[in-house]
Each structure stands twice: as structure tokens, then as C-alpha cells.
Coordinates of N, CA and C in Angstrom, one line a residue:
M1 N -7.7 -22.5 -3.9 CA -8.7 -22.5 -4.9 C -9.0 -23.8 -5.4
L2 N -10.2 -24.2 -5.6 CA -10.8 -25.5 -5.9 C -11.2 -25.4 -7.4
K3 N -10.6 -26.5 -8.1 CA -11.0 -26.8 -9.5 C -11.5 -28.0 -9.8
L4 N -12.6 -28.1 -10.6 CA -12.9 -29.3 -11.2 C -13.1 -29.2 -12.8
D5 N -12.8 -30.3 -13.3 CA -12.4 -30.1 -14.7 C -11.7 -29.0 -15.3
N6 N -10.6 -28.5 -14.6 CA -9.9 -27.2 -14.9 C -10.6 -26.0 -14.8
K7 N -11.9 -26.0 -14.2 CA -12.6 -24.9 -14.1 C -12.8 -24.4 -12.6
P8 N -12.6 -23.4 -12.2 CA -12.7 -22.7 -10.7 C -14.1 -23.2 -10.1
L9 N -14.1 -23.5 -8.9 CA -15.4 -23.7 -8.2 C -15.4 -22.7 -6.9
S10 N -16.7 -22.1 -6.8 CA -16.7 -21.1 -5.6 C -17.5 -21.7 -4.4
Y11 N -17.1 -21.4 -3.3 CA -17.8 -21.8 -2.2 C -19.3 -21.2 -2.4
D12 N -20.2 -21.9 -1.6 CA -21.5 -21.4 -1.6 C -22.3 -21.2 -3.0
R13 N -21.8 -21.7 -3.8 CA -22.7 -21.8 -5.0 C -22.8 -23.2 -5.6
A14 N -23.9 -23.5 -6.2 CA -24.2 -24.7 -6.6 C -23.6 -25.0 -7.8
F15 N -23.3 -26.3 -8.2 CA -22.5 -26.7 -9.4 C -23.0 -28.2 -9.9
S16 N -22.8 -28.4 -10.9 CA -23.0 -29.9 -11.5 C -21.8 -30.4 -12.2
H17 N -21.7 -31.9 -11.9 CA -20.6 -32.5 -12.6 C -21.1 -34.0 -12.9
A18 N -20.8 -34.4 -14.2 CA -21.3 -35.8 -14.5 C -22.9 -36.0 -14.2
G19 N -23.5 -35.0 -14.6 CA -25.0 -35.1 -14.6 C -25.6 -35.0 -13.1
I20 N -24.8 -34.8 -12.1 CA -25.3 -34.6 -10.7 C -25.3 -33.2 -10.2
Q21 N -26.3 -32.7 -9.9 CA -26.4 -31.2 -9.3 C -25.8 -31.2 -7.7
Y22 N -25.1 -30.6 -7.5 CA -24.5 -30.3 -6.0 C -25.0 -29.1 -5.4
P23 N -25.3 -29.1 -4.2 CA -26.1 -27.9 -3.8 C -25.0 -26.9 -3.3
A24 N -25.3 -25.7 -3.0 CA -24.5 -24.5 -2.6 C -23.3 -25.0 -1.5
N25 N -24.0 -25.6 -0.6 CA -23.2 -25.8 0.7 C -22.5 -27.0 0.6
W26 N -22.3 -27.8 -0.4 CA -21.6 -29.2 -0.7 C -20.2 -28.9 -0.4
L27 N -19.6 -27.9 -1.0 CA -18.1 -27.9 -0.8 C -17.8 -27.4 0.5
R28 N -18.6 -26.8 1.4 CA -18.2 -26.6 2.9 C -18.5 -27.7 3.6
L29 N -19.4 -28.7 3.4 CA -19.8 -29.8 4.1 C -19.0 -30.9 3.8
S30 N -18.4 -31.1 2.4 CA -17.6 -32.4 2.1 C -16.3 -32.3 2.6
S31 N -15.9 -33.7 2.9 CA -14.7 -34.0 3.2 C -13.5 -33.8 1.9
V32 N -12.3 -33.8 2.4 CA -11.1 -33.9 1.4 C -11.5 -35.1 0.4
E33 N -11.7 -36.2 1.0 CA -12.0 -37.3 0.4 C -13.0 -37.3 -0.6
E34 N -14.1 -36.8 -0.2 CA -15.4 -36.7 -1.0 C -15.1 -35.8 -2.1
K35 N -14.3 -34.7 -2.0 CA -14.1 -33.7 -3.1 C -13.1 -34.4 -4.1
T36 N -12.2 -35.3 -3.6 CA -11.2 -35.8 -4.5 C -11.9 -36.9 -5.2
A37 N -12.8 -37.6 -4.7 CA -13.4 -38.7 -5.2 C -14.1 -38.2 -6.5
I38 N -14.8 -37.0 -6.6 CA -15.4 -36.6 -7.9 C -14.4 -35.7 -8.7
G39 N -13.1 -35.5 -8.5 CA -12.2 -34.8 -9.3 C -11.8 -33.6 -9.0
I40 N -12.3 -32.8 -7.7 CA -12.0 -31.7 -7.4 C -10.6 -31.5 -6.7
S41 N -9.8 -30.5 -7.1 CA -8.4 -30.5 -6.8 C -8.4 -29.0 -6.2
E42 N -7.3 -29.0 -5.3 CA -7.0 -27.7 -4.6 C -5.8 -27.3 -5.1
V43 N -5.7 -26.0 -6.0 CA -4.6 -25.5 -6.6 C -4.2 -24.0 -6.1
P44 N -3.2 -23.7 -6.1 CA -2.9 -22.2 -5.7 C -3.5 -21.4 -6.4
G45 N -4.0 -20.2 -5.7 CA -4.8 -19.2 -6.5 C -3.8 -18.3 -6.9
P46 N -4.4 -17.4 -7.9 CA -3.4 -16.4 -8.4 C -2.7 -15.6 -7.4
T47 N -1.3 -15.3 -7.7 CA -0.5 -14.7 -6.6 C -1.0 -13.1 -6.5
P48 N -1.4 -12.8 -5.4 CA -1.8 -11.4 -5.2 C -0.8 -10.4 -5.4
F49 N -1.4 -9.0 -5.8 CA -0.3 -8.0 -6.0 C -1.2 -6.9 -5.7
D50 N -0.3 -5.6 -5.3 CA -1.0 -4.4 -5.1 C -1.2 -3.7 -6.4
Q51 N -2.5 -3.5 -6.7 CA -2.9 -2.7 -7.9 C -2.6 -1.3 -7.8
R52 N -2.3 -0.6 -6.8 CA -2.0 0.6 -6.8 C -0.5 0.9 -7.3
F53 N 0.3 -0.2 -7.1 CA 1.7 -0.1 -7.5 C 1.9 -1.2 -8.7
Y54 N 1.2 -2.0 -9.0 CA 1.7 -3.0 -10.0 C 0.6 -3.2 -10.9
W55 N 1.0 -3.5 -12.2 CA -0.1 -4.0 -13.2 C -0.3 -5.5 -13.0
G56 N 0.5 -6.0 -12.6 CA 0.6 -7.4 -12.4 C 1.7 -8.2 -11.4
V57 N 1.7 -9.4 -11.3 CA 2.8 -9.8 -10.5 C 4.2 -9.6 -11.0
D58 N 5.0 -8.8 -10.3 CA 6.3 -8.6 -11.0 C 6.3 -7.7 -12.2
N59 N 5.4 -7.0 -12.1 CA 5.2 -6.0 -13.2 C 4.7 -4.6 -12.7
P60 N 5.8 -3.8 -12.1 CA 5.5 -2.6 -11.5 C 5.0 -1.5 -12.4
K61 N 4.2 -0.5 -11.8 CA 4.0 0.7 -12.6 C 5.1 1.5 -12.8
Q62 N 5.1 2.5 -13.7 CA 6.2 3.4 -13.9 C 6.4 4.3 -12.6
L63 N 7.5 4.5 -12.2 CA 7.8 5.4 -11.0 C 7.9 6.7 -11.3
N64 N 8.5 7.2 -12.5 CA 8.7 8.5 -12.6 C 7.9 9.1 -13.9
D65 N 7.5 10.4 -14.0 CA 6.8 10.7 -15.2 C 7.6 10.4 -16.5
Q66 N 7.0 10.2 -17.6 CA 7.5 9.9 -18.7 C 6.7 10.4 -19.9
P67 N 7.6 10.9 -21.0 CA 6.9 11.4 -22.2 C 6.0 10.2 -22.7
A68 N 4.8 10.4 -23.1 CA 4.0 9.6 -23.7 C 4.7 9.3 -25.3
V69 N 4.5 7.8 -25.5 CA 5.1 7.8 -27.0 C 4.5 6.7 -27.6
D70 N 4.2 6.8 -29.0 CA 3.2 5.7 -29.6 C 4.4 4.4 -29.9
E71 N 3.7 3.6 -30.6 CA 4.5 2.1 -30.8 C 5.7 2.4 -31.6
D72 N 5.7 3.4 -32.4 CA 7.1 3.9 -33.1 C 8.0 4.7 -32.5
G73 N 7.7 5.0 -31.3 CA 8.6 5.8 -30.3 C 8.5 7.4 -30.6
N74 N 7.2 7.8 -31.4 CA 7.1 9.1 -31.6 C 6.4 9.7 -30.3
D75 N 6.9 11.1 -30.0 CA 6.4 11.6 -28.7 C 5.0 12.1 -29.1
L76 N 4.0 11.8 -28.3 CA 2.6 12.1 -28.3 C 2.1 13.4 -27.8
G77 N 3.1 14.2 -27.1 CA 2.8 15.5 -26.8 C 2.4 15.8 -25.1
Y78 N 2.3 14.6 -24.6 CA 1.9 14.8 -23.1 C 2.6 13.8 -22.2
T79 N 2.6 13.9 -21.1 CA 3.5 13.2 -20.0 C 2.5 12.1 -19.3
Q80 N 3.0 10.8 -19.3 CA 2.3 9.8 -18.4 C 2.9 10.0 -17.2
T81 N 1.9 10.2 -16.0 CA 2.1 10.3 -14.7 C 2.7 9.0 -14.1
G82 N 3.7 9.2 -13.4 CA 4.3 8.1 -12.7 C 3.6 8.0 -11.3
L83 N 4.1 7.1 -10.5 CA 3.6 6.7 -9.3 C 4.2 7.8 -8.2
K84 N 5.4 8.3 -8.4 CA 5.8 9.4 -7.6 C 5.0 10.7 -7.5
T85 N 4.5 11.2 -8.8 CA 3.8 12.3 -9.0 C 2.3 11.8 -8.3
Q86 N 1.7 10.7 -8.5 CA 0.6 10.5 -8.0 C 0.4 10.5 -6.6
W87 N 1.6 9.9 -6.0 CA 1.6 9.8 -4.5 C 2.1 11.2 -3.8
K88 N 2.7 12.0 -4.5 CA 3.0 13.4 -3.9 C 1.7 14.3 -3.8
E89 N 0.7 14.1 -4.9 CA -0.2 14.6 -5.0 C -1.4 14.1 -3.8
T90 N -1.3 12.9 -3.5 CA -2.0 12.5 -2.5 C -1.6 13.0 -1.2
Q91 N -0.2 13.2 -0.8 CA 0.2 13.9 0.1 C -0.3 15.4 0.3
S92 N -0.6 16.0 -0.9 CA -1.2 17.3 -0.9 C -2.5 17.3 -0.6
Q93 N -3.4 16.4 -0.9 CA -4.6 16.1 -0.5 C -4.8 15.9 0.9
I94 N -3.9 15.1 1.5 CA -4.0 14.8 3.0 C -3.8 16.0 3.8
C95 N -2.6 16.8 3.4 CA -2.3 18.1 3.8 C -3.5 19.0 3.9
D96 N -4.0 19.2 2.7 CA -5.5 20.0 2.7 C -6.4 19.5 3.6
S97 N -6.6 18.3 3.8 CA -7.6 17.7 4.7 C -7.4 18.0 6.2
L98 N -6.1 17.8 6.4 CA -5.6 18.1 7.9 C -5.6 19.8 8.1
L99 N -5.5 20.8 7.1 CA -5.6 22.0 7.4 C -7.0 22.7 7.5
T100 N -7.8 22.1 6.6 CA -9.2 22.5 6.2 C -10.0 22.7 7.6
P101 N -10.0 21.8 8.7 CA -10.9 22.2 9.7 C -10.3 23.4 10.4
S102 N -9.0 23.8 10.2 CA -8.7 25.1 11.1 C -8.5 26.2 10.2
D103 N -9.0 26.2 8.8 CA -8.9 27.5 8.0 C -9.8 28.5 8.5
W104 N -10.8 28.1 9.1 CA -11.9 29.3 9.6 C -11.1 30.2 10.7
R105 N -10.3 29.6 11.5 CA -9.5 30.3 12.5 C -8.7 31.6 12.0
V106 N -8.1 31.0 10.8 CA -7.2 31.9 10.0 C -8.0 32.9 9.3
T107 N -9.0 32.6 8.6 CA -10.1 33.5 8.0 C -10.6 34.4 9.0
R108 N -11.0 34.0 10.2 CA -11.8 34.9 11.2 C -10.6 35.9 11.6
A109 N -9.3 35.5 11.9 CA -8.4 36.3 12.3 C -8.1 37.4 11.2
A110 N -7.9 37.1 10.0 CA -7.9 37.9 9.0 C -8.8 39.1 9.0
E111 N -10.2 38.4 8.9 CA -11.3 39.3 8.9 C -11.5 40.4 9.8
L112 N -11.2 39.9 11.3 CA -11.5 40.7 12.4 C -10.2 41.4 13.0
G113 N -9.0 41.1 12.2 CA -7.8 41.7 12.6 C -7.2 41.0 14.1
Q114 N -7.7 39.9 14.5 CA -7.2 39.3 15.6 C -5.9 38.1 15.2
A115 N -5.3 37.9 16.3 CA -4.2 36.7 16.1 C -4.7 35.4 16.2
V116 N -4.1 34.5 15.5 CA -4.3 33.1 15.6 C -3.7 32.6 16.7
A117 N -4.1 31.7 17.3 CA -3.4 31.3 18.6 C -2.1 30.5 18.3
S118 N -1.0 30.6 18.7 CA 0.3 30.1 18.4 C 0.2 28.7 18.3
A119 N -0.7 28.0 19.0 CA -0.8 26.5 18.9 C -1.2 26.1 17.3
W120 N -2.4 26.7 17.0 CA -3.0 26.5 15.8 C -1.7 26.9 14.7
L121 N -1.1 28.0 14.7 CA 0.1 28.3 13.8 C 1.0 27.4 13.6
T122 N 1.5 26.9 14.8 CA 2.6 25.7 14.9 C 2.1 24.4 14.3
Y123 N 0.8 24.1 14.5 CA 0.2 22.8 13.9 C 0.3 23.0 12.4
R124 N -0.3 24.2 12.0 CA -0.5 24.3 10.5 C 0.9 24.3 9.9
G125 N 1.9 24.9 10.5 CA 3.3 25.0 10.0 C 3.7 23.6 10.0
A126 N 3.7 22.8 10.9 CA 4.1 21.5 11.0 C 3.4 20.4 9.9
V127 N 2.2 20.7 9.8 CA 1.4 19.9 8.7 C 2.1 20.3 7.4
R128 N 2.2 21.5 7.1 CA 2.9 21.9 5.7 C 4.3 21.3 5.7
S129 N 5.0 21.6 6.6 CA 6.4 20.9 6.7 C 6.5 19.4 6.3
A130 N 5.5 18.7 7.2 CA 5.5 17.3 7.0 C 5.0 16.8 5.6
C131 N 4.2 17.4 4.8 CA 3.8 17.5 3.7 C 5.3 17.4 2.6
N132 N 5.7 18.7 2.8 CA 6.9 18.7 1.9 C 8.0 17.7 2.0
T133 N 8.3 17.3 3.5 CA 9.2 16.3 3.6 C 8.9 15.0 3.1
R134 N 7.6 14.7 3.2 CA 6.9 13.4 2.8 C 7.1 13.3 1.1
Q135 N 6.9 14.5 0.4 CA 7.1 14.7 -1.0 C 8.5 14.4 -1.4
T136 N 9.3 15.2 -0.7 CA 10.9 14.9 -0.7 C 11.3 13.6 -0.7
E137 N 10.6 12.8 0.1 CA 11.0 11.4 0.6 C 10.4 10.5 -0.5
I138 N 9.3 10.9 -0.8 CA 8.7 10.1 -2.2 C 9.6 10.2 -3.3
N139 N 9.9 11.5 -3.8 CA 11.0 11.6 -4.8 C 12.2 10.9 -4.7
A140 N 12.6 10.8 -3.5 CA 13.9 9.9 -3.3 C 13.8 8.5 -3.4
A141 N 12.7 7.9 -3.4 CA 12.5 6.5 -3.5 C 13.0 6.0 -4.9
A142 N 13.9 4.8 -4.7 CA 14.6 4.5 -5.7 C 13.9 3.3 -6.8
D143 N 12.9 2.6 -6.1 CA 12.0 1.8 -6.9 C 10.8 1.7 -6.1
V144 N 9.9 0.8 -6.9 CA 8.5 0.6 -6.3 C 8.6 0.0 -5.1
P145 N 9.3 -1.3 -4.8 CA 9.4 -1.4 -3.4 C 9.6 -0.6 -2.3
A146 N 10.6 0.4 -2.7 CA 11.0 1.3 -1.5 C 9.8 2.3 -1.5
L147 N 9.2 2.5 -2.5 CA 8.1 3.5 -2.5 C 6.9 3.0 -1.5
I148 N 6.7 1.8 -1.6 CA 5.6 0.8 -0.9 C 6.0 1.0 0.6
E149 N 7.3 0.7 0.7 CA 7.7 0.6 2.3 C 7.9 1.9 2.9
L150 N 8.1 3.0 2.1 CA 7.9 4.3 2.7 C 6.7 4.8 3.1
L151 N 5.6 4.4 2.4 CA 4.3 4.7 2.4 C 3.5 3.8 3.4
F152 N 4.0 2.5 3.3 CA 3.1 1.7 4.0 C 3.8 0.5 5.1
G153 N 5.1 0.9 5.4 CA 6.0 0.1 6.1 C 5.6 0.1 7.5
Q154 N 6.0 -0.9 8.1 CA 5.8 -1.1 9.6 C 6.7 0.2 10.5
P155 N 5.9 0.7 11.4 CA 6.7 1.8 12.2 C 8.1 1.1 12.8
T156 N 8.0 -0.2 13.2 CA 9.3 -0.7 13.7 C 9.6 -2.1 13.0
I157 N 11.1 -2.2 13.0 CA 11.5 -3.4 12.5 C 12.4 -4.2 13.5
T158 N 12.5 -5.5 13.2 CA 13.6 -6.3 13.9 C 14.8 -6.6 13.2
R159 N 15.8 -6.5 13.6 CA 17.2 -6.5 13.0 C 18.1 -7.0 13.9
Q160 N 19.3 -7.7 13.5 CA 20.4 -7.9 14.1 C 21.0 -6.7 14.7
Q161 N 21.5 -6.8 15.9 CA 22.3 -5.8 16.5 C 23.7 -5.7 15.7
T162 N 24.2 -4.7 15.9 CA 25.7 -4.4 15.2 C 26.5 -3.8 16.3
D163 N 27.9 -4.0 16.1 CA 28.8 -3.6 17.1 C 29.3 -2.2 16.4
S164 N 30.1 -1.5 17.2 CA 30.7 -0.2 16.6 C 31.2 -0.3 15.3
E165 N 31.7 -1.4 14.6 CA 32.4 -1.8 13.6 C 31.5 -2.1 12.5
G166 N 30.2 -2.3 12.9 CA 29.1 -2.5 11.9 C 29.0 -4.2 11.8
N167 N 29.6 -5.0 12.5 CA 29.4 -6.5 12.5 C 28.3 -6.8 13.4
G168 N 27.6 -7.9 12.8 CA 26.6 -8.4 13.5 C 26.9 -9.0 15.1
V169 N 26.2 -8.7 16.2 CA 26.3 -9.2 17.4 C 25.6 -10.6 17.5
V170 N 26.5 -11.6 18.2 CA 25.9 -13.0 18.6 C 26.0 -13.1 20.0
D171 N 25.1 -14.0 20.5 CA 25.3 -14.5 21.9 C 26.3 -15.6 21.9
S172 N 26.4 -16.0 22.9 CA 27.4 -17.0 23.5 C 27.3 -18.3 22.7
D173 N 26.1 -18.7 22.4 CA 25.7 -19.9 21.4 C 25.8 -19.6 20.0
G174 N 26.2 -18.3 19.5 CA 26.4 -18.0 18.1 C 25.2 -17.5 17.6
N175 N 24.0 -17.5 18.2 CA 22.6 -17.1 17.7 C 22.7 -15.5 17.5
P176 N 22.1 -14.9 16.5 CA 22.4 -13.5 16.3 C 21.5 -12.8 17.6
V177 N 21.9 -11.6 18.1 CA 21.2 -10.9 19.0 C 20.3 -9.9 18.2
M178 N 19.1 -9.9 18.4 CA 18.0 -9.3 17.8 C 17.7 -7.9 18.5
E179 N 17.2 -6.8 17.8 CA 16.7 -5.6 18.5 C 15.6 -5.1 17.3
T180 N 14.6 -4.4 18.3 CA 13.7 -3.6 17.6 C 13.8 -2.3 17.5
V181 N 13.8 -1.6 16.4 CA 14.2 -0.3 16.2 C 13.0 0.2 15.4
A182 N 13.0 1.6 15.3 CA 12.3 2.6 14.5 C 12.8 2.3 12.9
N183 N 11.7 2.0 12.1 CA 12.0 1.8 10.8 C 12.4 3.0 10.0
P184 N 13.7 3.0 9.6 CA 14.3 4.3 8.9 C 13.5 4.4 7.5
A185 N 13.0 3.4 6.9 CA 12.4 3.6 5.6 C 11.2 4.2 5.3
I186 N 10.5 4.3 6.5 CA 9.1 5.0 6.5 C 9.2 6.5 6.2
A187 N 7.8 6.8 5.9 CA 8.0 8.4 5.6 C 7.9 9.1 7.0
T188 N 8.0 10.4 6.9 CA 8.0 11.3 8.1 C 6.3 11.2 8.5
A189 N 6.0 11.1 9.8 CA 4.6 11.2 10.4 C 4.2 12.4 10.2
W190 N 2.7 12.5 9.9 CA 2.0 13.8 10.1 C 1.9 14.2 11.6
P191 N 1.7 15.4 11.9 CA 1.7 15.9 13.1 C 0.4 15.4 13.8
T192 N 0.3 15.3 15.0 CA -0.8 15.0 15.8 C -1.7 16.2 15.8
P193 N -3.0 16.0 15.4 CA -3.8 17.1 15.6 C -4.2 17.5 16.9
I194 N -4.3 18.9 16.9 CA -4.7 19.5 18.3 C -6.3 19.8 18.4

């Protein structure tokens, strides 16, 4: 982030300083030396954070449902929804969106007394099962970083190989031997649509 007189500057916006008007493209076209000469400094921008899970940097939202209380600790008579409940509801919505396209098959079968193809019944059962498993996994998340990893972690991780006793394996030069494995901390995958 660029600052001049302790005020942030935006690229592609005109600005003025010491009675001189600078055009919108000046920051893009000027050299570091030219920027420094008029007092522009580059400072780190604000630390980013995931607003779905945090109120601010290192300020996570509540994980579990909690009774709402006022500043004196008196119960307000309702529950503040935690991240686990919100993300379990999201899983239900995803489940519904995966089942809805095949609902007509079940309705037609019920109305006409026909059977639903076993592939569709298997798929629909797998979707419901995956939803239940994912909700259980969400309930088991110990903290906000674990919940984020569960929902948005990479499918594979690279780690040091271990021997049968759990000790790290090293090569002849003493370097750790690495392996890529399935990430055990991510949620159960949704079934592939048919």
C-alpha cells in the first residue's frame, strides 16, 4: 500500500500534493525514486482475514452456539448461532441442491407406481449419507482453523514419511524423505453426480 502524508493512495486515481495535481496514471508510470522524492512510502497493507470465519485478524467468530447475554451477563432468551451450526446448514443446502434435480424421478415413481432406477436411489442415498457425515465432521472440529481446513483444505498434503515406529524417515544425507498423501483433515467428498 502506498501512503503520502500518512494517507493511503490508490492506483489510477489522481491526487494532489504540495499544490501539484498528479494525474491518475502517475503512480503506475513513476519510478520508485520519483515516488520517494515527493514523500510516498510503501507500507504493508492490512493483514487479510477470512470474514466468513473471523471478525478481524486473530479474532475468530464463535464456533459453537451460545446463549445470548447482555453486558451484565443476563440471559436474553435466545441463542447466538455459531459457525458449526451455520456450516451444517450450508451442508443441508448443498444436499438439497444435489437432490433436487432428481426429485422428479421419485415423484413420478410414486405417482405412477413405478420403480426408481437403482442407480438414482444409490446416488440419492450417498448424497444424504455424505451430508450427515460432513455435518458430524463439522461438529467434531476443535477450533476455527480446524473447521477451515475441514471445509477448504487441499485434497493432498506433503509430509515427512514415517517408519513403523512413527519416526521421521531421512535419506543418506540426513534430509527428510517427503511423501504426498490424501489430506486426512478435509471433509468427506460429495458423491459424483450421475
